PDB file of C-alpha atoms in Angstrom:
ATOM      1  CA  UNK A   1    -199.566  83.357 -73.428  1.00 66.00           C
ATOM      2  CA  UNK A   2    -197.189  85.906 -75.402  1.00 72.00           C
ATOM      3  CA  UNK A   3    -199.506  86.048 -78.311  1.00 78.00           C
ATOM      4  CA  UNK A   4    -202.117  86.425 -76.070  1.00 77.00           C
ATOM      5  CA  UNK A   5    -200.743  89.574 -74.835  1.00 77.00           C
ATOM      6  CA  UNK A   6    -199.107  90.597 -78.460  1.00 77.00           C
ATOM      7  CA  UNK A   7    -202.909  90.300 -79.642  1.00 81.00           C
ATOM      8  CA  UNK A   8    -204.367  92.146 -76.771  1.00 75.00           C
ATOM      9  CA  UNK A   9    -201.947  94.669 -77.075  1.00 81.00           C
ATOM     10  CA  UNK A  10    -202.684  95.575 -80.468  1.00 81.00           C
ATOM     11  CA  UNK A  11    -206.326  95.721 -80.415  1.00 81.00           C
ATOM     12  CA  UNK A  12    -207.663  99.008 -81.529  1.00 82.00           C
ATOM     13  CA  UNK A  13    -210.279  99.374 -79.880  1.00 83.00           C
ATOM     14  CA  UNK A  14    -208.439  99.013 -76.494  1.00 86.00           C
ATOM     15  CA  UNK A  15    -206.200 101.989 -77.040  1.00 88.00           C
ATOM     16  CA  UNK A  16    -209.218 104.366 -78.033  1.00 91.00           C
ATOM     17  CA  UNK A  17    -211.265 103.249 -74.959  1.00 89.00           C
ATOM     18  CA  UNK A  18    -207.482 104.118 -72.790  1.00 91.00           C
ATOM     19  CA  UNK A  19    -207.456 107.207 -74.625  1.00 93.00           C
ATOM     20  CA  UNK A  20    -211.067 108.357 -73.716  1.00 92.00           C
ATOM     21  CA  UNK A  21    -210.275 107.353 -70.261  1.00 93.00           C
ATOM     22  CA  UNK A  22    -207.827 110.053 -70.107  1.00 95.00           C
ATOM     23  CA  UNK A  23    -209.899 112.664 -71.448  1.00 94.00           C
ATOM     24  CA  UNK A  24    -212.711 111.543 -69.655  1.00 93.00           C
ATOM     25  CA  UNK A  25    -210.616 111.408 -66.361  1.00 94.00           C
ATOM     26  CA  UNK A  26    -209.811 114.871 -67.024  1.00 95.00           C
ATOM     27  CA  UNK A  27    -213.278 116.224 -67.682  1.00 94.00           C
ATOM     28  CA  UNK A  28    -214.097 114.516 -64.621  1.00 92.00           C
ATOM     29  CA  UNK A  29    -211.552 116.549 -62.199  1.00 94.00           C
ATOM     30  CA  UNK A  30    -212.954 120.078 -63.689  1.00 95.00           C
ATOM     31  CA  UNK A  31    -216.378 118.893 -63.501  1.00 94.00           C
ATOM     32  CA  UNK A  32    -215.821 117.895 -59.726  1.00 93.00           C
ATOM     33  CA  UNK A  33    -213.973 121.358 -59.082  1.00 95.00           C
ATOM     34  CA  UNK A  34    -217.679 122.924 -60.684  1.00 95.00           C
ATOM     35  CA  UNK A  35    -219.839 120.660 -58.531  1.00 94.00           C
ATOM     36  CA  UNK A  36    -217.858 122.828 -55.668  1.00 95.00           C
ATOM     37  CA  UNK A  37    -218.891 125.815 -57.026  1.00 96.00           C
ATOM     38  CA  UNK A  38    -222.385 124.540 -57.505  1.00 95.00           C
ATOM     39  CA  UNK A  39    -222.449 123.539 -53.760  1.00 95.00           C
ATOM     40  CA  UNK A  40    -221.422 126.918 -52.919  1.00 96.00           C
ATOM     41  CA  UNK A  41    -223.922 128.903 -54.535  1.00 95.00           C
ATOM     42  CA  UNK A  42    -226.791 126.362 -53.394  1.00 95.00           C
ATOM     43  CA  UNK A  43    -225.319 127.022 -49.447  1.00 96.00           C
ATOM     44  CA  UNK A  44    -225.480 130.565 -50.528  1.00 96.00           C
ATOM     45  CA  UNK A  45    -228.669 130.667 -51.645  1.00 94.00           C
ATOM     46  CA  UNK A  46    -230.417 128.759 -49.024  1.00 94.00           C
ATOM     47  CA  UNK A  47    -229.073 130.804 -46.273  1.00 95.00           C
ATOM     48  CA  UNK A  48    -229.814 133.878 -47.952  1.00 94.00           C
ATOM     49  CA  UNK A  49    -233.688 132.718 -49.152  1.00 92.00           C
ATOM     50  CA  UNK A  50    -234.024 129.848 -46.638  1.00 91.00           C
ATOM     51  CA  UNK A  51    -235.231 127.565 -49.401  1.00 92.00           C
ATOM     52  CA  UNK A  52    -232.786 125.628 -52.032  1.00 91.00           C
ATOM     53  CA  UNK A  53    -232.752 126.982 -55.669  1.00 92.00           C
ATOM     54  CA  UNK A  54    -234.826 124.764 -57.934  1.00 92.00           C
ATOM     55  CA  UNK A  55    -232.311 125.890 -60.563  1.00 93.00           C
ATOM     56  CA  UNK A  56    -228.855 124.870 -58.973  1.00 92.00           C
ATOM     57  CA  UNK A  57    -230.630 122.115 -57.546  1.00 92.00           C
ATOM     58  CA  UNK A  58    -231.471 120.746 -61.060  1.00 90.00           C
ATOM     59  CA  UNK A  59    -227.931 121.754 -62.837  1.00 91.00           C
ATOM     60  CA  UNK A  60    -226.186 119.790 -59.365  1.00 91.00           C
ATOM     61  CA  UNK A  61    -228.369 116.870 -60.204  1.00 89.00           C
ATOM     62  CA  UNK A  62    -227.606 116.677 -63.931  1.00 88.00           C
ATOM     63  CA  UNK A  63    -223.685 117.171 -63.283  1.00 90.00           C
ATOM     64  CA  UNK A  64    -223.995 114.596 -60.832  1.00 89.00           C
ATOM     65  CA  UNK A  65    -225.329 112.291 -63.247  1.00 87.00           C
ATOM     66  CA  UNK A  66    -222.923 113.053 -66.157  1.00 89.00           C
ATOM     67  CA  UNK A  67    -220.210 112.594 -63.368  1.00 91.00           C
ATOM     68  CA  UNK A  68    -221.747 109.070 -62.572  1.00 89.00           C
ATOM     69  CA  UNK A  69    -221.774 108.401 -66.297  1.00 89.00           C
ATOM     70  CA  UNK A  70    -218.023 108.921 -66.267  1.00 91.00           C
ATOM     71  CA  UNK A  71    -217.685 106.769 -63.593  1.00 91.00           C
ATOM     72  CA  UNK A  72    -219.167 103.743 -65.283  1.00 90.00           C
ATOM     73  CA  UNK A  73    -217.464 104.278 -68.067  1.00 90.00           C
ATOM     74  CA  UNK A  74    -213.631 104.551 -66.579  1.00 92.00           C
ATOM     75  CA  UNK A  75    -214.728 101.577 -64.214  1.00 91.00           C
ATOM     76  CA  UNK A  76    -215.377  99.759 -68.056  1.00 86.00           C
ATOM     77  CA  UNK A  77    -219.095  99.058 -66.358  1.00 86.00           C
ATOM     78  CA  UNK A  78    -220.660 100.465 -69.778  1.00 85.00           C
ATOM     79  CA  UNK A  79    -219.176 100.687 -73.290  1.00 85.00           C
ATOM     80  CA  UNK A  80    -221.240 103.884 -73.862  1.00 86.00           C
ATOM     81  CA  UNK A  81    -218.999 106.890 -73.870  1.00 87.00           C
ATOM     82  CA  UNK A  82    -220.300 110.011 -71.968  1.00 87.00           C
ATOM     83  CA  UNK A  83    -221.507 113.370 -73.664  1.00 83.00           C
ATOM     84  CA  UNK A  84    -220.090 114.638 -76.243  1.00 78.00           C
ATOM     85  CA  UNK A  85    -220.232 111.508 -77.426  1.00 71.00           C
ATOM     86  CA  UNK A  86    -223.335 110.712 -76.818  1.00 74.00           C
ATOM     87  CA  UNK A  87    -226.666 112.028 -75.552  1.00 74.00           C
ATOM     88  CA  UNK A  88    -226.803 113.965 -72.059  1.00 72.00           C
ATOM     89  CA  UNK A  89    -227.714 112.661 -69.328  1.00 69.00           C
ATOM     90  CA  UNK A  90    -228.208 109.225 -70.976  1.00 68.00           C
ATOM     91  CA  UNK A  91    -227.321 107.266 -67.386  1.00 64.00           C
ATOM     92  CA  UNK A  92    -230.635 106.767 -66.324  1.00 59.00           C
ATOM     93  CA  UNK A  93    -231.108 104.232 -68.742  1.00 63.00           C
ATOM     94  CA  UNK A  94    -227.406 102.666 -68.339  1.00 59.00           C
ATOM     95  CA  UNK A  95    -227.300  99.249 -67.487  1.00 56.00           C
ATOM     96  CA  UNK A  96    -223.933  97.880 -66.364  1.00 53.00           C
ATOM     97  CA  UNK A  97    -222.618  95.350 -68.671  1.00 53.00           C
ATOM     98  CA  UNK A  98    -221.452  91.935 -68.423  1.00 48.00           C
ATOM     99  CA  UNK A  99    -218.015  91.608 -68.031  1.00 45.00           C
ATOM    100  CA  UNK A 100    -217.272  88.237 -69.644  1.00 45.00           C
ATOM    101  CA  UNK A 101    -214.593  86.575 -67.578  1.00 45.00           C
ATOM    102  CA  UNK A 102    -212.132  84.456 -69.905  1.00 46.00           C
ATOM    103  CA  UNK A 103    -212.151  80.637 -69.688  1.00 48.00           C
ATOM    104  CA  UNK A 104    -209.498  79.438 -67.652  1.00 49.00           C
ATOM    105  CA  UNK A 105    -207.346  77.216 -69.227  1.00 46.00           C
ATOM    106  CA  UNK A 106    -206.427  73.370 -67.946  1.00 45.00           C
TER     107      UNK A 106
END
């Protein structure tokens, strides 16, 4: 059980996926704090035009999806990192992955 845990704990690749969580937890907070100002200027715009802007409406849509992409990743339901680190707006094709559960032991 220790070395289980001693083994785990030194894994590389565990500590660079923590460490993108944080940055990734971050980028999520300031892109929330834009999708406010995004909501704003569509409420704005529709009650000065009547009609929603095609252009917010398409940058809300695409933040929403990066912002979903984060969400997969910090809730380790993909391995693929979000932009910059990969293509944006890649989450339409995003499957969530198998989790494999560990064999539990007699």
């Amino acid at each position: 059980m220790d070395e289980d845990i001693n083994t785990n704990l030194k894994q590389l690749s565990t500590w660079k996926r923590i460490f993108f969580m944080l940055i990734f937890s971050v980028i999520g907070e300031l892109i929330r704090l834009l999708l406010w100002a995004v909501i704003a200027l569509q409420v704005a715009s529709t009650l000065l035009t009547g009609k929603p802007n095609q252009n917010i409406l398409n940058f809300g849509r695409s933040l929403s999806l990066y912002t979903y992409h984060i969400l997969l990743f910090l809730t380790f339901s993909t391995e693929i990192i979000p932009f910059p680190f990969s293509d944006w707006n890649q989450t339409i094709g995003l499957q969530p992955t198998e989790i494999e559960q560990p064999a539990e032991k007699e």
